Amino acid sequence: MFTLPHPSIHLCTHPHVLPCTCARRLPTELQNRIEYLQNLTTFHNSERQFNICIAYSSVAEMYHAFQCCCATPNATSVTQHLFTSSNYPQLIVRTSGERRLSDFLLMQAAHANSSILFIDKLWPAITYVIFDILPYICDHTSTHARTRTRTRTHTH
């Protein structure tokens, strides 16, 4: 059985949890849990977004985006209708031990500021998100902060 991480894990950094999913493919109980977690974090820091990709497909995501903006198809309108809502992820975590993206966040991964982390575990085996992923998030955050500092230093 798949369970969502405990909300306190996410609440400590105050992100807005946003599911990237074709929810109708999921059991009703899981849909309800995802909706609860999303509602619980709706008013959190909009600069920090935690996307959960379940029953996800880049092809379905792009098809959805194209359908929503077929009257005005351009890069901006398509990007605004992606499941990630125009926010390019800074860190993409790919579980399962595969070293490829397959059909996973293809448009988002092309963004220059997105890093990809491959983990040799299946998602259900990542029982302690803090121990499995947090070191990478901290490393990515400090690297990103140093880059921003250097950029600011060079622009003044």
PDB file of C-alpha atoms in Angstrom:
ATOM      1  CA  MET A   1       0.000   0.000   0.000  1.00  0.00           C
ATOM      2  CA  PHE A   2       1.263   3.461  -0.876  1.00  0.00           C
ATOM      3  CA  THR A   3       1.081   6.141   1.792  1.00  0.00           C
ATOM      4  CA  LEU A   4       1.926   9.791   1.523  1.00  0.00           C
ATOM      5  CA  PRO A   5       4.719  11.121   3.711  1.00  0.00           C
ATOM      6  CA  HIS A   6       3.618  12.585   7.013  1.00  0.00           C
ATOM      7  CA  PRO A   7       2.639  16.262   6.508  1.00  0.00           C
ATOM      8  CA  SER A   8       5.025  17.441   9.239  1.00  0.00           C
ATOM      9  CA  ILE A   9       7.965  16.520   6.990  1.00  0.00           C
ATOM     10  CA  HIS A  10       6.801  19.065   4.438  1.00  0.00           C
ATOM     11  CA  LEU A  11       5.442  21.606   6.855  1.00  0.00           C
ATOM     12  CA  CYS A  12       8.856  22.165   8.434  1.00  0.00           C
ATOM     13  CA  THR A  13      10.021  23.959   5.283  1.00  0.00           C
ATOM     14  CA  HIS A  14       6.579  25.339   4.386  1.00  0.00           C
ATOM     15  CA  PRO A  15       6.263  24.397   0.729  1.00  0.00           C
ATOM     16  CA  HIS A  16       3.014  24.258  -1.155  1.00  0.00           C
ATOM     17  CA  VAL A  17       2.406  20.614  -2.086  1.00  0.00           C
ATOM     18  CA  LEU A  18       1.145  20.273  -5.636  1.00  0.00           C
ATOM     19  CA  PRO A  19       0.275  16.894  -7.119  1.00  0.00           C
ATOM     20  CA  CYS A  20       1.281  16.244 -10.729  1.00  0.00           C
ATOM     21  CA  THR A  21      -1.070  13.447 -11.563  1.00  0.00           C
ATOM     22  CA  CYS A  22      -3.884  12.039 -13.589  1.00  0.00           C
ATOM     23  CA  ALA A  23      -5.879  11.609 -10.380  1.00  0.00           C
ATOM     24  CA  ARG A  24      -8.732   9.668 -11.914  1.00  0.00           C
ATOM     25  CA  ARG A  25      -6.330   6.713 -12.305  1.00  0.00           C
ATOM     26  CA  LEU A  26      -5.788   6.534  -8.535  1.00  0.00           C
ATOM     27  CA  PRO A  27      -7.884   4.859  -5.834  1.00  0.00           C
ATOM     28  CA  THR A  28     -10.370   7.239  -4.218  1.00  0.00           C
ATOM     29  CA  GLU A  29      -8.673   6.985  -0.807  1.00  0.00           C
ATOM     30  CA  LEU A  30      -5.333   8.074  -2.284  1.00  0.00           C
ATOM     31  CA  GLN A  31      -7.028  10.903  -4.219  1.00  0.00           C
ATOM     32  CA  ASN A  32      -8.520  12.105  -0.923  1.00  0.00           C
ATOM     33  CA  ARG A  33      -5.131  11.991   0.842  1.00  0.00           C
ATOM     34  CA  ILE A  34      -3.467  13.943  -1.953  1.00  0.00           C
ATOM     35  CA  GLU A  35      -6.248  16.538  -1.904  1.00  0.00           C
ATOM     36  CA  TYR A  36      -5.948  16.814   1.897  1.00  0.00           C
ATOM     37  CA  LEU A  37      -2.185  17.388   1.697  1.00  0.00           C
ATOM     38  CA  GLN A  38      -2.627  19.953  -1.067  1.00  0.00           C
ATOM     39  CA  ASN A  39      -5.324  21.828   0.888  1.00  0.00           C
ATOM     40  CA  LEU A  40      -3.238  21.668   4.059  1.00  0.00           C
ATOM     41  CA  THR A  41      -0.393  23.502   2.323  1.00  0.00           C
ATOM     42  CA  THR A  42      -2.314  25.837  -0.005  1.00  0.00           C
ATOM     43  CA  PHE A  43      -1.429  28.995   1.915  1.00  0.00           C
ATOM     44  CA  HIS A  44       2.219  28.103   2.444  1.00  0.00           C
ATOM     45  CA  ASN A  45       5.202  29.756   0.851  1.00  0.00           C
ATOM     46  CA  SER A  46       4.467  29.890  -2.872  1.00  0.00           C
ATOM     47  CA  GLU A  47       8.196  30.115  -3.639  1.00  0.00           C
ATOM     48  CA  ARG A  48       8.659  26.567  -2.341  1.00  0.00           C
ATOM     49  CA  GLN A  49       6.659  23.995  -4.176  1.00  0.00           C
ATOM     50  CA  PHE A  50       6.830  20.247  -3.615  1.00  0.00           C
ATOM     51  CA  ASN A  51       5.467  18.328  -6.605  1.00  0.00           C
ATOM     52  CA  ILE A  52       4.352  14.744  -6.134  1.00  0.00           C
ATOM     53  CA  CYS A  53       4.193  12.839  -9.418  1.00  0.00           C
ATOM     54  CA  ILE A  54       1.888   9.829  -9.138  1.00  0.00           C
ATOM     55  CA  ALA A  55       0.211   8.158 -12.126  1.00  0.00           C
ATOM     56  CA  TYR A  56       2.112  10.784 -14.113  1.00  0.00           C
ATOM     57  CA  SER A  57       3.086  10.950 -17.773  1.00  0.00           C
ATOM     58  CA  SER A  58       4.822  13.798 -19.602  1.00  0.00           C
ATOM     59  CA  VAL A  59       2.820  12.951 -22.701  1.00  0.00           C
ATOM     60  CA  ALA A  60      -0.466  13.278 -20.761  1.00  0.00           C
ATOM     61  CA  GLU A  61       0.791  16.488 -19.148  1.00  0.00           C
ATOM     62  CA  MET A  62       1.729  18.053 -22.491  1.00  0.00           C
ATOM     63  CA  TYR A  63      -1.522  16.869 -24.082  1.00  0.00           C
ATOM     64  CA  HIS A  64      -3.427  18.533 -21.214  1.00  0.00           C
ATOM     65  CA  ALA A  65      -1.417  21.755 -21.635  1.00  0.00           C
ATOM     66  CA  PHE A  66      -2.004  21.846 -25.404  1.00  0.00           C
ATOM     67  CA  GLN A  67      -5.736  21.250 -24.937  1.00  0.00           C
ATOM     68  CA  CYS A  68      -5.979  24.116 -22.443  1.00  0.00           C
ATOM     69  CA  CYS A  69      -4.255  26.622 -24.698  1.00  0.00           C
ATOM     70  CA  CYS A  70      -5.204  25.474 -28.190  1.00  0.00           C
ATOM     71  CA  ALA A  71      -6.584  28.961 -28.978  1.00  0.00           C
ATOM     72  CA  THR A  72      -3.216  30.603 -28.240  1.00  0.00           C
ATOM     73  CA  PRO A  73      -0.512  27.948 -28.571  1.00  0.00           C
ATOM     74  CA  ASN A  74       2.867  29.385 -27.650  1.00  0.00           C
ATOM     75  CA  ALA A  75       5.651  28.378 -25.271  1.00  0.00           C
ATOM     76  CA  THR A  76       4.394  30.620 -22.472  1.00  0.00           C
ATOM     77  CA  SER A  77       0.795  29.441 -22.555  1.00  0.00           C
ATOM     78  CA  VAL A  78       1.814  25.769 -22.762  1.00  0.00           C
ATOM     79  CA  THR A  79       4.191  26.190 -19.810  1.00  0.00           C
ATOM     80  CA  GLN A  80       1.455  27.866 -17.747  1.00  0.00           C
ATOM     81  CA  HIS A  81      -0.788  24.830 -18.205  1.00  0.00           C
ATOM     82  CA  LEU A  82       1.739  22.180 -17.197  1.00  0.00           C
ATOM     83  CA  PHE A  83       0.959  20.265 -13.997  1.00  0.00           C
ATOM     84  CA  THR A  84       3.857  22.105 -12.323  1.00  0.00           C
ATOM     85  CA  SER A  85       2.121  25.439 -13.000  1.00  0.00           C
ATOM     86  CA  SER A  86       4.950  27.332 -14.707  1.00  0.00           C
ATOM     87  CA  ASN A  87       7.361  26.545 -11.878  1.00  0.00           C
ATOM     88  CA  TYR A  88      10.438  24.737 -13.096  1.00  0.00           C
ATOM     89  CA  PRO A  89      11.667  22.341 -10.419  1.00  0.00           C
ATOM     90  CA  GLN A  90      15.105  23.034  -9.020  1.00  0.00           C
ATOM     91  CA  LEU A  91      15.581  19.379  -8.134  1.00  0.00           C
ATOM     92  CA  ILE A  92      13.987  16.411  -9.911  1.00  0.00           C
ATOM     93  CA  VAL A  93      14.224  13.148  -7.965  1.00  0.00           C
ATOM     94  CA  ARG A  94      13.987   9.997 -10.099  1.00  0.00           C
ATOM     95  CA  THR A  95      13.593   6.825  -8.061  1.00  0.00           C
ATOM     96  CA  SER A  96      13.911   3.168  -9.136  1.00  0.00           C
ATOM     97  CA  GLY A  97      17.601   3.125  -9.977  1.00  0.00           C
ATOM     98  CA  GLU A  98      16.980   4.015 -13.613  1.00  0.00           C
ATOM     99  CA  ARG A  99      19.393   6.537 -15.115  1.00  0.00           C
ATOM    100  CA  ARG A 100      16.925   7.963 -17.592  1.00  0.00           C
ATOM    101  CA  LEU A 101      13.889  10.189 -17.423  1.00  0.00           C
ATOM    102  CA  SER A 102      11.684   8.055 -19.693  1.00  0.00           C
ATOM    103  CA  ASP A 103       8.377   9.933 -19.736  1.00  0.00           C
ATOM    104  CA  PHE A 104       9.104  11.965 -16.597  1.00  0.00           C
ATOM    105  CA  LEU A 105       9.017  15.802 -16.432  1.00  0.00           C
ATOM    106  CA  LEU A 106      10.511  16.125 -19.902  1.00  0.00           C
ATOM    107  CA  MET A 107       9.746  19.813 -20.464  1.00  0.00           C
ATOM    108  CA  GLN A 108      10.717  20.760 -16.908  1.00  0.00           C
ATOM    109  CA  ALA A 109      14.025  18.848 -17.004  1.00  0.00           C
ATOM    110  CA  ALA A 110      15.114  20.882 -20.027  1.00  0.00           C
ATOM    111  CA  HIS A 111      15.238  24.058 -17.902  1.00  0.00           C
ATOM    112  CA  ALA A 112      18.757  25.280 -17.141  1.00  0.00           C
ATOM    113  CA  ASN A 113      18.206  25.579 -13.371  1.00  0.00           C
ATOM    114  CA  SER A 114      16.838  22.040 -12.888  1.00  0.00           C
ATOM    115  CA  SER A 115      19.100  19.362 -11.406  1.00  0.00           C
ATOM    116  CA  ILE A 116      18.298  15.661 -11.568  1.00  0.00           C
ATOM    117  CA  LEU A 117      18.897  13.237  -8.699  1.00  0.00           C
ATOM    118  CA  PHE A 118      18.766   9.503  -9.447  1.00  0.00           C
ATOM    119  CA  ILE A 119      18.110   7.303  -6.405  1.00  0.00           C
ATOM    120  CA  ASP A 120      18.613   3.521  -6.407  1.00  0.00           C
ATOM    121  CA  LYS A 121      15.424   2.861  -4.445  1.00  0.00           C
ATOM    122  CA  LEU A 122      11.804   2.470  -5.382  1.00  0.00           C
ATOM    123  CA  TRP A 123       9.562   5.225  -3.996  1.00  0.00           C
ATOM    124  CA  PRO A 124       7.822   2.948  -1.459  1.00  0.00           C
ATOM    125  CA  ALA A 125      11.269   2.025  -0.064  1.00  0.00           C
ATOM    126  CA  ILE A 126      12.023   5.665   0.690  1.00  0.00           C
ATOM    127  CA  THR A 127      10.421   5.481   4.084  1.00  0.00           C
ATOM    128  CA  TYR A 128      12.486   8.194   5.649  1.00  0.00           C
ATOM    129  CA  VAL A 129      12.457  11.076   3.200  1.00  0.00           C
ATOM    130  CA  ILE A 130      14.621  13.103   5.542  1.00  0.00           C
ATOM    131  CA  PHE A 131      17.445  10.543   5.496  1.00  0.00           C
ATOM    132  CA  ASP A 132      17.163   9.531   1.843  1.00  0.00           C
ATOM    133  CA  ILE A 133      16.626  12.855   0.110  1.00  0.00           C
ATOM    134  CA  LEU A 134      17.358  15.691   2.549  1.00  0.00           C
ATOM    135  CA  PRO A 135      21.172  15.534   2.135  1.00  0.00           C
ATOM    136  CA  TYR A 136      20.739  16.076  -1.602  1.00  0.00           C
ATOM    137  CA  ILE A 137      18.264  18.907  -1.061  1.00  0.00           C
ATOM    138  CA  CYS A 138      20.665  20.619   1.360  1.00  0.00           C
ATOM    139  CA  ASP A 139      23.568  20.201  -1.064  1.00  0.00           C
ATOM    140  CA  HIS A 140      21.468  21.516  -3.948  1.00  0.00           C
ATOM    141  CA  THR A 141      20.214  24.445  -1.851  1.00  0.00           C
ATOM    142  CA  SER A 142      23.704  25.481  -0.755  1.00  0.00           C
ATOM    143  CA  THR A 143      25.054  25.160  -4.309  1.00  0.00           C
ATOM    144  CA  HIS A 144      22.109  27.185  -5.633  1.00  0.00           C
ATOM    145  CA  ALA A 145      22.657  29.849  -2.935  1.00  0.00           C
ATOM    146  CA  ARG A 146      26.377  30.099  -3.787  1.00  0.00           C
ATOM    147  CA  THR A 147      25.520  30.483  -7.474  1.00  0.00           C
ATOM    148  CA  ARG A 148      23.018  33.258  -6.710  1.00  0.00           C
ATOM    149  CA  THR A 149      25.566  35.007  -4.482  1.00  0.00           C
ATOM    150  CA  ARG A 150      28.246  34.824  -7.178  1.00  0.00           C
ATOM    151  CA  THR A 151      25.766  36.089  -9.761  1.00  0.00           C
ATOM    152  CA  ARG A 152      24.810  39.022  -7.546  1.00  0.00           C
ATOM    153  CA  THR A 153      28.459  39.752  -6.836  1.00  0.00           C
ATOM    154  CA  HIS A 154      29.329  39.837 -10.531  1.00  0.00           C
ATOM    155  CA  THR A 155      26.356  41.985 -11.501  1.00  0.00           C
ATOM    156  CA  HIS A 156      27.124  44.855  -9.120  1.00  0.00           C
TER     157      HIS A 156
END
